[in-house]
């Protein structure tokens, strides 16, 4: 590998791995800034997430999956807002000794998901660090004016719905840590590769929504506080995958409180439930009613089939 | 300090330090995403930078200056593009043992500069890290359609201009490292606190532009490659501060190649030089012609007053 005259290795690395990801407006990653023409009459929806090796992913996770997860957790935020992705900016801080193959794999994962989700890289910054690999990604999407699905907006009487199944990501982390076995590999895959639920047109159907990233109970608590409501989860209704059922009931608290689901949590007025079920069928994504919202102090109650309160040992993940 | 029931410490930290920075569209930092309505008929200009303790700032730098530098280096990118800032998103990855006073100082610095530059926080992500403090900031601005000043666009015959003085940031780093003394404190201040040259209306005047962040010679080389031109710097014309002149001629190579200037580097057609000088006078920012562009292999030649080529020992800073 040669570096063009007067160009330090940093630029060669960017040209080799990140330039192929650049979309329109990125100006070939060769300018100080990117240009983006917003679709006329639309509002922009913006979100950012950081991922640090040893915290958000395991240092020996395959780099293509790290890249895909970084993009997908942000796409999941847009999905939860009913927004359509446009593009993203990214920072990569990596130790100088990071092998070129790591960057190649990381970029290959991003390339695969750019194609899958119709987004492109707009800009970025690549730096060294004396610490672990640290990544950030800012995603940009758009919605019709006033149509972004917010956390604040649920009303008493709305029912509580989730997409897909709950807990697979947290169980997958347990598999990666050697605490749980999973012969099928399903759980580990769900931990490593979130499925952003883009394509489900929730704007105009959900009165409130968010994605489940830090644990169902904790995240529902956020939505309750934002909306000023209490919520109840009927634990028997929470959809579990076959692999989660095989893990057994001892793992149910992990499913309810563990992170990395990246499913959507939606408040839906009863009159719009048929509409939700119809669009879900159209896109082939299961949706399940697991409870509802009512007046009361903001908070989450989990009930078993006999109506008793289930004590949830740990509300979710915190960094500090 | 108490944490509300069911709210982990991470959210208390965000509420305490970052919520006061949130602008319109940030939804009180309480949603998955921010909302931004682009000014009608304008193009968006986006840039992102990462800063890592021990690489981009010194671990014992005052945290308010770290926050201000993080914002200002991004504002400088917008200034170089002729764009007007709108807002920003940010990630903060910090060790769990980071004192609360660090966050308080960091946020206070951002608050001061938000007021100074009329921008506000739109969203962010706060995480722990086992490594050094790692920051990223994505800035969003806007320009009239087609008016962004690009790196590609300089023409043979354009003259080469810079704002302010060159080399103070690099000399300030030398002061911080104990390699140089500066009784006035001017150089250290310039290293720690860049002055983004917002307010100089370069759109329609400069044919190309960028900010000088990695060293005058290296950054001019980028502009030459983007524009497909050669450039010459007349070293005697390069504007130096009084403090840099006191440091003496041995430090001139550092001034030409060291980073952290955050001045603007502009290609200006001769017919528009009076316009540049006029707007510069209006905003009170000195601008200096230091050379020009011509046909030839993309690259930078530095000449002394007798016309001899000055050998520049090191082209600039690279992370890899």
XYZ file of C-alpha atoms in Angstrom:
640
model
C 0.000 0.000 0.000
C 1.469 3.324 -0.989
C 0.450 6.762 0.152
C 0.305 9.555 -2.424
C 3.066 12.169 -2.044
C 2.413 14.670 0.753
C -0.685 12.801 1.870
C -0.359 11.368 5.353
C -1.577 7.882 6.135
C -4.811 9.187 7.670
C -6.039 10.359 4.280
C -5.041 7.131 2.578
C -7.024 5.230 5.189
C -10.068 7.413 4.583
C -9.744 7.079 0.807
C -9.334 3.315 1.023
C -12.186 2.509 3.372
C -14.628 5.392 3.749
C -14.639 7.094 0.350
C -16.599 4.184 -1.198
C -19.354 4.920 1.338
C -19.723 8.591 0.363
C -23.045 9.645 -1.092
C -24.199 12.751 -2.965
C -23.406 15.868 -0.969
C -20.414 14.242 0.714
C -18.135 15.982 -1.847
C -15.958 12.848 -1.900
C -15.155 13.396 1.786
C -12.731 16.002 0.471
C -14.206 19.176 1.903
C -14.710 20.662 5.365
C -18.437 20.002 5.291
C -21.176 18.141 3.486
C -24.093 19.636 1.577
C -27.627 18.385 2.008
C -30.683 19.733 0.256
C -33.673 18.956 2.470
C -36.681 17.503 0.649
C -38.987 20.519 0.178
C -41.566 21.012 2.908
C -40.197 18.308 5.197
C -38.859 18.557 8.721
C -35.449 17.123 9.547
C -35.115 14.452 12.255
C -31.664 14.118 13.829
C -30.189 11.650 16.273
C -26.714 10.657 17.453
C -25.286 7.636 19.265
C -21.823 6.815 20.531
C -20.411 3.287 20.722
C -17.264 2.385 22.667
C -15.390 -0.931 22.500
C -15.808 -2.770 25.790
C -19.018 -0.877 26.594
C -21.368 -1.082 23.603
C -19.670 -3.889 21.732
C -17.128 -6.529 22.550
C -13.562 -5.852 21.386
C -13.508 -9.103 19.417
C -16.890 -8.588 17.753
C -16.524 -8.889 13.975
C -15.881 -5.341 12.681
C -18.517 -5.571 9.955
C -21.128 -6.223 12.628
C -19.825 -3.298 14.672
C -20.304 -1.005 11.671
C -23.745 -2.365 10.954
C -24.803 -2.049 14.596
C -23.579 1.554 14.769
C -25.703 2.460 11.756
C -28.670 0.330 12.764
C -29.081 1.681 16.302
C -29.391 5.126 14.769
C -31.743 3.960 12.027
C -33.831 2.449 14.816
C -34.238 5.912 16.341
C -35.550 7.220 13.032
C -37.886 4.232 12.711
C -39.338 5.007 16.136
C -40.028 8.580 15.046
C -41.738 7.570 11.801
C -38.903 9.235 9.851
C -37.248 8.329 6.553
C -33.402 8.184 6.596
C -31.379 10.502 4.352
C -27.747 10.094 5.376
C -25.250 10.088 8.221
C -22.018 11.558 9.560
C -19.593 9.467 11.585
C -16.491 9.734 13.754
C -14.014 6.895 14.219
C -11.349 7.162 16.942
C -9.083 4.118 16.891
C -5.697 3.143 18.328
C -2.830 3.619 15.890
C -2.187 -0.133 15.981
C -5.691 -0.966 14.726
C -5.188 -3.371 11.814
C -6.247 -2.238 8.382
C -8.477 -5.313 8.238
C -10.557 -3.882 11.073
C -11.303 -0.730 9.073
C -11.965 -2.825 5.955
C -14.458 -5.007 7.792
C -16.095 -2.051 9.531
C -16.565 -0.243 6.202
C -17.821 -3.405 4.488
C -20.527 -3.730 7.126
C -21.558 -0.127 6.611
C -21.590 -0.597 2.840
C -23.903 -3.597 3.127
C -26.324 -1.699 5.332
C -26.171 1.477 3.262
C -27.499 -0.617 0.405
C -30.074 -2.338 2.594
C -31.454 0.878 4.088
C -30.874 3.399 1.274
C -28.609 5.781 3.203
C -25.119 7.087 2.488
C -22.217 8.624 4.348
C -22.195 12.439 4.244
C -19.057 13.182 6.239
C -16.862 12.137 9.099
C -13.719 12.460 11.127
C -11.057 9.814 11.729
C -8.648 10.235 14.642
C -6.288 8.210 16.762
C -6.938 7.464 20.421
C -4.855 6.003 23.237
C -8.034 4.259 24.425
C -10.502 1.758 22.986
C -12.156 2.247 19.606
C -14.768 4.998 20.041
C -17.401 5.616 17.391
C -20.200 8.116 16.906
C -22.849 8.358 14.240
C -25.264 11.203 13.560
C -28.249 10.150 11.474
C -30.399 12.551 9.480
C -33.909 11.781 8.335
C -37.101 13.592 7.452
C -40.815 13.554 8.214
C -43.888 15.442 7.094
C -44.273 18.626 9.168
C -45.784 17.929 12.577
C -45.806 14.176 11.988
C -42.785 13.044 14.018
C -43.890 10.424 16.550
C -42.757 11.718 19.934
C -42.344 10.176 23.359
C -44.737 12.766 24.712
C -48.133 12.181 23.171
C -49.578 9.009 24.699
C -53.062 9.388 26.164
C -54.843 7.539 28.956
C -56.692 4.660 27.314
C -54.071 4.120 24.621
C -52.883 0.575 24.371
C -49.216 -0.377 24.476
C -47.731 -2.266 21.538
C -44.323 -3.637 20.646
C -42.919 -4.891 17.369
C -41.126 -8.236 17.055
C -39.966 -10.038 20.189
C -38.493 -8.681 23.418
C -35.310 -9.733 25.205
C -33.366 -11.440 22.433
C -30.643 -8.790 22.431
C -30.053 -9.055 26.174
C -30.031 -12.854 25.998
C -27.621 -12.644 23.071
C -25.240 -10.612 25.206
C -25.487 -13.338 27.875
C -24.609 -15.886 25.177
C -21.609 -13.793 24.108
C -20.506 -13.643 27.742
C -20.791 -17.430 28.115
C -23.637 -17.179 30.635
C -26.243 -18.795 28.379
C -26.122 -21.325 25.567
C -28.068 -20.982 22.347
C -27.580 -23.812 19.879
C -29.266 -21.937 17.035
C -27.151 -18.779 17.180
C -30.377 -16.769 16.967
C -29.858 -14.765 20.161
C -26.240 -13.830 19.491
C -27.255 -12.648 16.040
C -30.006 -10.493 17.497
C -27.543 -8.947 19.965
C -24.992 -8.188 17.297
C -27.317 -7.068 14.517
C -30.351 -4.984 15.469
C -33.250 -4.844 13.017
C -34.330 -1.222 12.680
C -38.083 -1.297 12.116
C -38.079 1.179 9.255
C -40.921 0.788 6.828
C -43.686 0.551 9.410
C -45.619 3.790 8.750
C -46.434 4.695 12.349
C -46.934 8.438 11.769
C -50.632 9.164 12.149
C -51.207 5.822 13.886
C -49.096 5.876 17.068
C -49.780 8.700 19.526
C -46.288 8.200 20.984
C -43.333 5.949 20.352
C -39.690 5.160 20.972
C -37.320 2.320 20.334
C -36.423 -0.143 23.079
C -32.664 0.155 23.489
C -32.041 0.254 27.262
C -34.646 -2.307 28.360
C -38.431 -2.506 27.947
C -39.304 -1.437 31.502
C -36.841 1.460 31.677
C -37.680 2.768 28.219
C -41.413 2.527 28.838
C -40.746 4.548 31.988
C -39.237 7.290 29.828
C -42.292 7.321 27.610
C -44.549 7.450 30.686
C -42.670 10.437 32.114
C -42.672 12.235 28.764
C -46.422 11.666 28.417
C -47.315 12.134 32.099
C -49.018 8.736 32.357
C -48.776 5.391 34.121
C -48.400 2.196 32.110
C -49.046 -1.455 32.787
C -47.379 -4.390 31.070
C -49.174 -7.743 31.116
C -46.151 -9.974 31.314
C -47.894 -12.953 29.733
C -48.500 -10.900 26.599
C -44.859 -9.890 26.070
C -43.795 -11.597 22.826
C -40.780 -13.875 23.226
C -38.838 -15.657 20.527
C -38.591 -19.442 20.461
C -34.965 -19.093 21.564
C -35.968 -16.945 24.541
C -38.604 -19.508 25.529
C -35.966 -22.246 25.403
C -33.816 -20.185 27.801
C -36.627 -20.530 30.320
C -38.472 -18.407 32.871
C -35.342 -17.591 34.892
C -34.325 -15.320 32.026
C -37.637 -13.433 31.842
C -36.435 -10.529 34.040
C -33.458 -10.171 31.700
C -35.844 -10.005 28.748
C -37.915 -7.282 30.401
C -35.005 -5.134 31.561
C -32.051 -5.953 29.335
C -31.086 -3.663 26.492
C -30.462 -4.028 22.770
C -33.962 -4.957 21.606
C -34.322 -2.169 19.042
C -37.995 -2.974 18.691
C -40.566 -0.200 18.638
C -42.661 0.643 21.689
C -45.875 2.356 20.625
C -48.859 4.006 22.283
C -51.887 3.454 20.062
C -55.410 4.837 20.529
C -57.917 1.954 20.411
C -59.547 3.321 17.252
C -56.239 3.081 15.411
C -55.311 -0.461 16.473
C -56.784 -1.973 13.293
C -54.717 0.469 11.228
C -51.538 -0.574 13.067
C -52.330 -4.246 12.551
C -53.028 -3.646 8.880
C -49.761 -1.821 8.123
C -47.855 -4.381 10.190
C -49.311 -7.187 8.085
C -48.438 -5.293 4.929
C -44.756 -5.033 5.878
C -44.651 -8.495 7.487
C -43.671 -7.292 10.945
C -45.482 -8.808 13.945
C -46.942 -6.309 16.420
C -48.291 -7.293 19.825
C -50.408 -5.459 22.380
C -48.724 -5.937 25.782
C -50.601 -3.474 27.999
C -51.882 0.044 28.171
C -51.662 3.567 29.540
C -53.735 5.224 32.228
C -53.799 8.202 34.526
C -51.445 8.028 37.484
C -47.949 8.787 38.634
C -45.595 8.198 35.717
C -44.177 4.705 36.055
C -44.454 1.120 34.907
C -46.273 -1.740 36.595
C -45.680 -5.292 35.391
C -48.534 -7.746 36.149
C -48.708 -11.533 35.947
C -51.799 -13.325 34.572
C -53.423 -13.368 38.038
C -53.067 -9.606 38.270
C -50.259 -9.593 40.815
C -47.435 -7.098 40.471
C -44.176 -8.604 39.266
C -41.146 -7.091 40.951
C -38.591 -6.182 38.321
C -35.163 -6.364 39.917
C -33.313 -3.847 37.783
C -34.775 -1.027 35.765
C -32.211 -0.925 32.978
C -28.805 0.169 31.924
C -27.076 3.379 32.968
C -23.654 4.654 32.073
C -23.109 6.724 35.211
C -27.694 15.624 44.642
C -30.639 13.266 44.413
C -31.768 11.227 41.465
C -35.499 10.991 40.743
C -37.012 7.532 41.412
C -36.342 5.043 38.614
C -34.030 7.437 36.832
C -30.464 6.211 36.665
C -27.568 8.563 37.301
C -26.900 9.006 33.584
C -30.175 10.865 33.148
C -29.583 13.026 36.205
C -26.214 13.982 34.783
C -27.788 14.926 31.450
C -30.553 16.916 33.155
C -28.067 18.739 35.376
C -25.501 19.727 32.782
C -26.802 19.367 29.241
C -30.511 20.183 29.476
C -29.750 23.908 30.004
C -28.006 23.847 26.604
C -31.003 22.455 24.720
C -32.540 24.671 22.070
C -35.827 24.569 20.165
C -36.265 21.219 18.463
C -34.183 19.416 21.095
C -37.442 18.348 22.804
C -35.736 18.845 26.186
C -33.252 16.079 25.272
C -36.088 13.758 26.229
C -36.833 12.085 22.930
C -35.016 9.700 20.583
C -34.358 12.444 18.047
C -34.394 16.183 17.497
C -36.567 18.122 15.087
C -35.162 20.816 12.838
C -37.129 22.864 10.332
C -34.672 24.020 7.670
C -34.946 27.676 6.706
C -37.004 27.602 3.482
C -34.981 27.493 0.287
C -31.624 27.006 1.999
C -29.136 24.162 1.704
C -27.869 22.426 4.834
C -24.133 22.348 5.588
C -22.979 19.569 7.931
C -19.659 18.802 9.553
C -18.407 16.612 12.387
C -15.235 16.504 14.472
C -14.018 14.176 17.200
C -11.786 15.254 20.087
C -9.968 12.802 22.364
C -8.187 13.650 25.625
C -4.457 13.252 25.154
C -4.741 13.721 21.381
C -6.752 16.874 20.672
C -6.602 18.442 24.099
C -4.532 17.946 27.212
C -6.143 15.964 30.037
C -5.674 18.867 32.456
C -7.014 21.541 30.095
C -9.811 23.489 31.816
C -13.068 21.695 30.889
C -14.845 24.903 29.874
C -12.140 25.494 27.271
C -12.486 21.899 26.057
C -16.193 22.451 25.494
C -15.638 25.758 23.759
C -12.903 24.308 21.546
C -15.097 21.358 20.547
C -17.838 23.733 19.433
C -15.498 26.286 17.884
C -13.538 23.895 15.674
C -16.857 22.893 14.132
C -18.067 26.478 13.832
C -14.783 27.194 12.052
C -15.718 24.611 9.398
C -19.006 26.417 8.809
C -17.204 29.770 8.673
C -14.900 28.410 5.972
C -17.912 27.338 3.923
C -19.679 30.688 4.219
C -22.463 28.995 6.206
C -24.597 30.240 9.100
C -24.795 27.918 12.150
C -28.142 26.477 13.274
C -27.380 23.922 15.978
C -25.372 20.875 16.961
C -25.488 17.316 18.248
C -22.807 15.954 20.545
C -21.540 12.743 22.105
C -19.614 12.603 25.376
C -17.872 9.369 26.386
C -16.217 9.766 29.779
C -14.750 7.480 32.456
C -17.177 6.691 35.267
C -14.834 8.429 37.724
C -15.026 11.753 35.839
C -15.840 14.367 38.501
C -19.144 16.171 38.230
C -17.167 19.418 38.143
C -15.669 18.379 34.814
C -19.128 18.072 33.259
C -20.202 21.333 34.884
C -17.217 23.187 33.465
C -17.564 21.574 30.058
C -21.233 22.569 29.861
C -20.510 26.089 31.126
C -18.026 26.572 28.289
C -20.585 25.380 25.763
C -23.227 27.658 27.266
C -20.954 30.687 26.933
C -20.221 29.936 23.302
C -23.810 29.082 22.457
C -24.639 32.631 23.488
C -21.656 34.070 21.629
C -22.368 32.279 18.368
C -26.169 31.926 18.451
C -26.330 28.127 18.307
C -27.983 25.571 20.579
C -27.725 21.893 21.408
C -30.163 19.722 19.458
C -29.337 16.285 20.837
C -26.636 14.034 22.146
C -25.510 10.810 23.715
C -23.614 10.389 26.979
C -21.800 7.129 27.657
C -19.069 5.716 29.849
C -15.704 4.613 28.497
C -12.768 2.698 29.951
C -10.505 5.056 27.978
C -9.876 8.788 27.860
C -12.688 11.323 27.460
C -13.840 11.123 23.826
C -16.074 13.782 22.329
C -17.770 14.322 18.989
C -19.800 17.230 17.708
C -21.899 17.444 14.552
C -22.624 21.002 13.480
C -25.502 21.991 11.223
C -25.631 25.221 9.279
C -27.193 26.614 6.132
C -26.266 28.544 2.995
C -28.074 29.950 -0.020
C -28.394 27.251 -2.694
C -25.192 26.785 -4.662
C -23.324 29.294 -2.506
C -21.270 26.992 -0.240
C -17.584 27.879 -0.581
C -15.832 24.637 -1.522
C -12.238 23.467 -1.544
C -12.600 22.748 -5.237
C -13.151 26.004 -7.096
C -9.882 27.918 -7.037
C -8.689 29.074 -10.479
C -5.233 29.812 -11.822
C -4.558 33.490 -11.208
C -6.538 33.589 -7.959
C -4.635 35.047 -5.076
C -4.260 33.271 -1.749
C -5.485 34.983 1.397
C -5.628 34.150 5.083
C -7.506 35.719 7.953
C -5.826 36.735 11.203
C -2.359 35.403 12.007
C -0.794 32.007 11.339
C 0.993 29.700 13.785
C -0.273 30.958 17.134
C -2.148 27.727 17.872
C 0.906 25.546 17.204
C 3.125 27.843 19.280
C 0.523 27.766 22.036
C 0.744 23.972 22.106
C 4.515 24.311 22.453
C 3.921 26.657 25.388
C 1.542 24.151 26.985
C 4.196 21.460 26.539
C 6.862 23.645 28.183
C 8.893 23.938 24.979
C 8.353 27.672 24.560
C 7.730 30.553 26.939
C 5.174 33.273 26.320
C 4.948 35.897 29.029
C 1.715 37.368 27.659
C -0.326 34.136 27.617
C -1.479 35.072 24.118
C -0.253 31.909 22.395
C -1.670 29.466 24.950
C -5.006 31.230 24.715
C -4.986 30.919 20.932
C -4.220 27.188 21.210
C -6.974 26.575 23.718
C -9.638 28.824 22.245
C -9.944 29.003 18.454
C -11.710 32.011 16.954
C -14.132 30.750 14.316
C -14.215 33.410 11.605
C -17.986 33.484 11.291
C -19.408 36.752 10.088
C -17.028 37.244 7.171
C -19.396 36.905 4.191
C -17.084 34.995 1.842
C -19.823 33.435 -0.303
C -19.681 35.097 -3.711
C -16.202 36.486 -2.987
C -13.928 33.463 -2.443
C -13.709 30.949 -5.299
C -12.548 28.312 -2.781
C -11.890 28.127 0.924
C -11.211 26.002 3.970
C -10.125 26.513 7.530
C -6.531 25.932 8.588
C -6.701 23.224 11.224
C -3.885 20.801 10.377
C -1.228 23.316 9.325
C -1.111 25.987 6.611
C 1.068 24.051 4.168
C -0.789 20.754 4.507
C -4.229 22.333 4.331
C -3.304 24.456 1.336
C -2.143 21.218 -0.266
C -5.663 19.820 0.200
C -7.157 22.867 -1.463
C -4.656 22.548 -4.333
C -5.545 18.904 -4.910
C -9.274 19.628 -4.726
C -8.898 22.478 -7.240
C -6.241 20.816 -9.439
C -3.792 23.697 -9.073
C -0.363 24.563 -7.708
C 0.037 27.253 -5.060
C 2.874 29.414 -3.862
C 3.240 30.990 -0.440
C 5.504 34.030 -0.106
C 6.788 33.341 3.384
C 7.546 36.994 4.132
C 3.865 37.828 3.627
C 2.533 35.249 6.116
C 0.987 37.283 8.949
C 2.475 36.540 12.355
C 1.314 37.788 15.728
C 3.588 39.867 17.912
C 3.944 36.858 20.209
C 5.004 34.661 17.287
C 7.593 37.261 16.224
C 8.964 37.285 19.776
C 9.383 33.499 19.566
C 11.798 34.109 16.706
C 12.605 32.672 13.279
C 13.418 29.201 14.617
C 9.684 28.757 15.180
C 8.649 29.815 11.664
C 8.480 26.221 10.341
C 6.170 25.403 13.259
C 3.964 28.337 12.307
C 3.734 27.166 8.701
C 3.069 23.502 9.440
C 1.589 23.310 12.933
C -2.124 22.870 13.457
C -4.841 24.671 15.399
C -4.892 27.988 13.539
C -8.602 27.936 12.662
C -8.059 30.868 10.356
C -9.613 30.884 6.884
C -7.610 30.074 3.778
C -9.233 31.639 0.717
C -8.714 31.657 -3.022
C -9.866 35.033 -4.356
C -10.069 36.161 -7.993
C -8.165 39.471 -8.408
C -11.342 41.327 -9.335
C -12.901 40.386 -5.983
C -9.950 41.328 -3.772
C -11.373 44.790 -3.051
C -14.660 43.184 -2.012
C -12.839 40.849 0.403
C -10.900 43.739 1.881
C -14.077 45.754 2.264
C -16.063 43.077 4.116
C -13.006 42.282 6.255
C -12.796 45.927 7.305
C -16.505 45.945 8.060
C -16.209 43.018 10.483
C -12.818 44.129 11.838
C -10.959 40.978 10.807
C -7.533 41.405 9.158
C -7.031 39.545 5.868
C -3.655 39.169 4.168
C -2.643 38.077 0.689
C 0.168 35.507 1.122
C 0.510 34.067 -2.394
C -1.417 32.742 -5.337
C -2.564 29.833 -7.457
C -1.323 28.730 -10.854
C -1.388 25.819 -13.258
C 0.853 22.905 -12.319
C 0.986 19.691 -10.378
C -1.117 20.115 -7.236
C 1.180 21.086 -4.406
C 2.553 23.950 -2.359
C 5.805 25.857 -2.840
C 7.019 28.196 -0.093
C 9.367 30.977 -1.287
C 11.581 33.386 0.636
C 11.870 37.081 -0.366
C 14.735 36.281 -2.773
C 12.545 33.754 -4.567
C 14.300 30.647 -3.246
C 12.239 27.642 -2.234
C 11.966 27.143 1.508
C 12.107 23.483 2.510
C 9.276 22.745 4.933
C 10.360 19.884 7.172
C 6.984 18.392 8.004
C 3.769 18.732 6.065
C 1.325 18.565 8.943
C -0.446 16.375 11.394
C -1.750 12.886 10.698
C -3.522 10.499 13.016
C -2.412 7.293 11.276
